[in-house]
Tab-separated table of C-alpha atoms and ligand atoms in Angstrom:
chain	number	residue	atom	x	y	z
S	27	MET	CA	145.759	55.651	32.848
S	28	SER	CA	142.880	52.908	33.365
S	29	ASN	CA	139.706	53.923	35.021
S	30	PRO	CA	138.555	50.645	36.772
S	31	THR	CA	135.595	52.633	38.986
S	32	GLY	CA	134.703	54.004	35.468
S	33	TYR	CA	135.578	57.632	36.314
S	34	GLN	CA	138.040	59.928	34.361
S	35	VAL	CA	140.087	63.061	35.299
S	36	THR	CA	136.953	65.136	33.805
S	37	SER	CA	134.477	63.242	36.239
S	38	TYR	CA	136.985	64.597	39.333
S	39	GLY	CA	137.392	67.777	37.933
S	40	ASP	CA	133.361	68.520	38.027
S	41	MET	CA	133.319	66.963	41.470
S	42	ILE	CA	135.589	69.958	42.405
S	43	THR	CA	133.609	72.441	40.502
S	44	CYS	CA	130.517	70.875	42.168
S	45	GLU	CA	128.641	73.562	43.946
S	46	PRO	CA	127.213	73.449	46.932
S	47	ARG	CA	128.821	70.348	48.150
S	48	MET	CA	132.935	71.506	47.121
S	49	SER	CA	132.318	74.266	49.691
S	50	ALA	CA	130.307	72.101	52.312
S	51	TYR	CA	133.550	69.764	52.327
S	52	ALA	CA	136.083	72.794	52.364
S	53	GLU	CA	134.333	74.532	55.461
S	54	ALA	CA	133.494	71.204	57.298
S	55	LEU	CA	137.459	69.968	56.639
S	56	ARG	CA	138.791	73.777	57.618
S	57	GLU	CA	136.491	73.429	60.772
S	58	ALA	CA	137.538	69.939	61.846
S	59	ILE	CA	141.356	69.999	61.281
S	60	THR	CA	143.308	70.920	63.713
S	61	SER	CA	147.338	71.421	63.553
S	62	GLY	CA	149.152	68.086	63.122
S	63	CYS	CA	146.176	66.071	63.013
S	64	SER	CA	145.739	62.408	61.017
S	65	VAL	CA	143.527	61.968	58.516
S	66	ILE	CA	142.384	59.411	56.494
S	67	ASP	CA	140.686	60.261	52.837
S	68	ILE	CA	138.271	57.424	52.090
S	69	GLY	CA	137.848	57.378	47.711
S	70	ALA	CA	140.144	60.272	47.349
S	71	GLY	CA	139.956	60.392	43.794
S	72	SER	CA	142.062	62.987	42.177
S	73	GLY	CA	142.779	64.382	46.162
S	74	ILE	CA	140.898	67.513	46.583
S	75	PHE	CA	140.121	66.595	50.372
S	76	SER	CA	143.842	65.373	51.009
S	77	LEU	CA	145.198	68.282	49.502
S	78	LEU	CA	142.931	70.628	51.445
S	79	ALA	CA	143.666	68.860	54.510
S	80	CYS	CA	147.203	69.506	54.264
S	81	LYS	CA	146.232	73.243	53.510
S	82	TYR	CA	144.509	73.153	56.772
S	83	GLY	CA	147.298	71.948	58.227
S	84	ALA	CA	146.742	68.240	58.805
S	85	GLY	CA	150.312	66.575	59.831
S	86	SER	CA	149.394	63.318	58.044
S	87	VAL	CA	146.866	62.084	55.438
S	88	VAL	CA	146.052	58.131	53.965
S	89	ALA	CA	144.675	58.618	50.593
S	90	ILE	CA	142.906	55.839	49.842
S	91	GLU	CA	141.440	55.480	46.219
S	92	PRO	CA	141.157	52.158	43.824
S	93	ASP	CA	140.960	54.560	40.798
S	94	ASP	CA	144.619	54.818	39.040
S	95	SER	CA	143.217	59.017	39.757
S	96	VAL	CA	146.084	58.308	42.528
S	97	GLU	CA	148.566	59.160	39.845
S	98	VAL	CA	146.758	62.678	39.344
S	99	LEU	CA	146.717	62.451	42.927
S	100	ARG	CA	150.529	61.978	43.485
S	101	ALA	CA	151.331	64.370	41.192
S	102	SER	CA	149.542	67.346	42.895
S	103	ALA	CA	150.726	66.505	46.505
S	104	ALA	CA	154.226	66.738	44.888
S	105	THR	CA	153.095	70.284	43.126
S	106	ASN	CA	151.848	71.181	46.305
S	107	ALA	CA	154.596	70.506	48.410
S	108	TYR	CA	152.468	68.324	50.080
S	109	ASP	CA	153.748	64.629	49.074
S	110	ASP	CA	155.669	64.458	52.748
S	111	ARG	CA	152.439	64.338	54.233
S	112	ILE	CA	150.406	62.393	51.960
S	113	THR	CA	150.239	58.779	51.751
S	114	VAL	CA	149.055	56.985	49.202
S	115	PHE	CA	146.873	53.628	49.471
S	116	GLN	CA	145.568	52.180	45.897
S	117	GLY	CA	142.811	49.656	47.067
S	118	VAL	CA	139.717	50.259	49.156
S	119	SER	CA	138.906	51.079	52.518
S	120	THR	CA	137.880	48.201	54.082
S	121	ASP	CA	141.160	46.976	53.136
S	122	TYR	CA	143.388	49.287	54.784
S	123	LEU	CA	145.223	47.770	57.636
S	124	GLY	CA	146.855	51.471	58.945
S	125	PRO	CA	146.316	53.297	62.543
S	126	PRO	CA	143.393	55.159	63.084
S	127	ALA	CA	142.841	58.993	62.052
S	128	ASP	CA	141.255	62.513	64.000
S	129	VAL	CA	139.485	62.940	60.999
S	130	ILE	CA	138.050	60.596	58.168
S	131	VAL	CA	136.320	62.201	55.023
S	132	SER	CA	134.693	60.710	52.303
S	133	ASP	CA	132.405	61.491	49.652
S	134	ILE	CA	131.698	57.696	48.053
S	135	ARG	CA	127.721	57.925	48.554
S	136	GLY	CA	127.249	57.950	44.725
S	137	CYS	CA	123.645	59.394	44.020
S	138	LEU	CA	121.971	58.111	47.218
S	139	PRO	CA	123.425	57.755	50.903
S	140	LEU	CA	122.084	53.745	50.741
S	141	PHE	CA	124.367	53.450	46.726
S	142	GLU	CA	126.298	50.342	46.959
S	143	HIS	CA	128.793	49.691	49.520
S	144	HIS	CA	128.280	53.220	51.238
S	145	ILE	CA	126.848	52.391	54.547
S	146	ALA	CA	129.274	49.031	55.178
S	147	THR	CA	131.851	50.857	53.972
S	148	ILE	CA	131.511	54.105	56.812
S	149	VAL	CA	130.496	51.514	59.353
S	150	ASP	CA	133.758	50.075	58.651
S	151	ALA	CA	135.841	52.830	58.841
S	152	ARG	CA	133.988	54.595	61.899
S	153	SER	CA	134.850	51.410	64.170
S	154	ARG	CA	138.230	50.518	62.651
S	155	LEU	CA	139.883	53.922	61.674
S	156	LEU	CA	138.978	56.538	63.656
S	157	ALA	CA	140.154	57.777	66.523
S	158	PRO	CA	138.467	58.413	70.151
S	159	GLY	CA	136.965	61.824	69.910
S	160	GLY	CA	137.242	61.617	65.921
S	161	ARG	CA	135.669	63.219	63.597
S	162	MET	CA	133.824	61.780	60.506
S	163	ILE	CA	132.569	64.076	57.840
S	164	PRO	CA	129.766	64.045	56.806
S	165	ALA	CA	129.026	63.608	60.241
S	166	ARG	CA	125.450	62.434	58.638
S	167	ASP	CA	123.353	62.051	56.080
S	168	ARG	CA	119.525	63.035	55.249
S	169	LEU	CA	117.104	61.581	52.898
S	170	GLN	CA	114.418	62.854	52.148
S	171	ALA	CA	111.341	61.207	49.184
S	172	ALA	CA	108.931	63.088	47.267
S	173	LEU	CA	106.935	62.065	44.403
S	174	VAL	CA	107.921	64.366	41.112
S	175	HIS	CA	106.144	64.700	38.104
S	176	ASP	CA	108.640	64.767	35.335
S	177	PRO	CA	107.152	62.839	31.834
S	178	ASP	CA	110.115	63.045	30.034
S	179	PHE	CA	112.536	61.615	33.199
S	180	TYR	CA	109.841	59.014	33.593
S	181	ARG	CA	110.015	57.776	29.542
S	182	PRO	CA	112.897	55.174	29.903
S	183	ASN	CA	111.047	53.410	32.723
S	184	ILE	CA	108.119	52.485	30.605
S	185	GLU	CA	109.546	52.537	26.914
S	186	PRO	CA	110.118	50.178	25.571
S	187	TRP	CA	109.125	48.097	27.993
S	188	LEU	CA	105.320	48.691	27.784
S	189	ASP	CA	104.765	50.162	24.575
S	190	ASN	CA	107.507	49.625	20.835
S	191	ALA	CA	107.294	50.128	17.788
S	192	PHE	CA	108.216	46.325	16.671
S	193	GLY	CA	105.308	44.664	18.594
S	194	LEU	CA	107.203	42.793	21.149
S	195	ASP	CA	106.471	41.700	24.176
S	196	LEU	CA	109.234	43.517	26.364
S	197	SER	CA	107.512	43.582	29.681
S	198	ASP	CA	109.951	41.687	31.392
S	199	GLY	CA	112.326	44.053	31.399
S	200	HIS	CA	110.141	46.726	32.856
S	201	ARG	CA	109.945	45.805	36.764
S	202	PHE	CA	113.849	46.045	36.271
S	203	ALA	CA	113.276	49.355	34.494
S	204	VAL	CA	110.762	50.829	37.686
S	205	ASN	CA	113.305	49.585	40.178
S	206	GLN	CA	116.450	50.943	40.065
S	207	TRP	CA	117.958	54.299	40.974
S	208	ARG	CA	118.854	57.163	38.394
S	209	LYS	CA	120.202	60.574	39.131
S	210	ALA	CA	118.505	63.404	38.146
S	211	SER	CA	117.885	67.460	39.089
S	212	PHE	CA	113.944	68.533	39.830
S	213	THR	CA	112.842	72.324	40.447
S	214	PRO	CA	110.594	73.123	43.143
S	215	ILE	CA	107.639	72.905	40.861
S	216	ASP	CA	108.064	69.333	39.738
S	217	LEU	CA	107.277	68.122	42.697
S	218	MET	CA	103.261	66.607	43.544
S	219	SER	CA	104.442	66.672	46.781
S	220	ALA	CA	106.328	67.837	50.385
S	221	PRO	CA	109.472	66.054	50.823
S	222	GLN	CA	109.594	63.586	53.722
S	223	GLU	CA	112.370	62.752	55.929
S	224	LEU	CA	112.985	58.726	54.867
S	225	LEU	CA	113.991	56.399	57.752
N	11	SAM	C1	132.134	60.852	44.480
N	11	SAM	S1	134.117	60.225	43.985
N	11	SAM	C2	134.768	61.728	45.594
N	11	SAM	C3	136.393	61.873	45.146
N	11	SAM	C4	137.132	63.155	46.026
N	11	SAM	N1	137.058	62.585	47.204
N	11	SAM	C5	136.214	64.428	45.373
N	11	SAM	O1	135.162	64.860	46.422
N	11	SAM	O2	136.211	65.099	44.546
N	11	SAM	C6	134.101	58.672	45.032
N	11	SAM	C7	135.669	58.006	45.040
N	11	SAM	O3	135.467	57.198	45.939
N	11	SAM	C8	135.892	55.711	45.549
N	11	SAM	N2	135.436	54.810	45.994
N	11	SAM	C9	134.667	54.275	46.550
N	11	SAM	N3	134.284	53.036	47.157
N	11	SAM	C10	135.365	53.467	47.852
N	11	SAM	C11	136.159	52.422	49.001
N	11	SAM	N4	135.053	51.616	49.575
N	11	SAM	N5	137.375	52.828	49.355
N	11	SAM	C12	137.953	53.597	48.327
N	11	SAM	N6	137.703	54.442	47.598
N	11	SAM	C13	136.559	54.243	47.375
N	11	SAM	C14	135.619	55.883	43.848
N	11	SAM	O4	136.808	55.363	43.139
N	11	SAM	C15	135.791	57.689	43.453
N	11	SAM	O5	137.164	57.621	43.004
């Protein structure tokens, strides 16, 4: 199985056990799904949202995913006897030309809602693939920012660009190193300012 997106099956397994993400999605799906409704799962991965949608009563689910993890999804759909309700589209949602659905679920925001093609993908899905009165999960994202004190986390932004053991001037890399996103977890004690809503 190749992994064109860089994800491995274990990455998808981590997502399924990632809390509170998973419980929040499961609860939102349970609340949004009505008996027999149609669902589009954008970035289905190994299919957890598609399977849950069926479990909660969806009549049809289109699972859209470019990664070969769709093979796991197909197998799980059959194992759980949902293969008559789940259709797999292997590709990206902007290339999907099927009919609109009552519910669209996705988590393609990487470490931030502004990640890569997330906003453009969701705008396309909402305008083209959502039935009138349909529900998007998530309905919205909140982005907050705060200053953080964590010298160990910050060190790769400075070293070796401004300080290295070889007497070389590597400062050209510094502006790139300080202008990138990295995923991290902090505790409240690391915060130097109160979180502020961004937008
Ligand atoms: C964070 S994973 C989520 C997987 C699964 N939905 C879950 O929650 O466990 C995001 C997935 O979205 C896929 N993806 C990213 N952009 C996409 C797009 N435009 N259309 C369809 N899938 C996309 C990636 O390949 C990846 O498998």
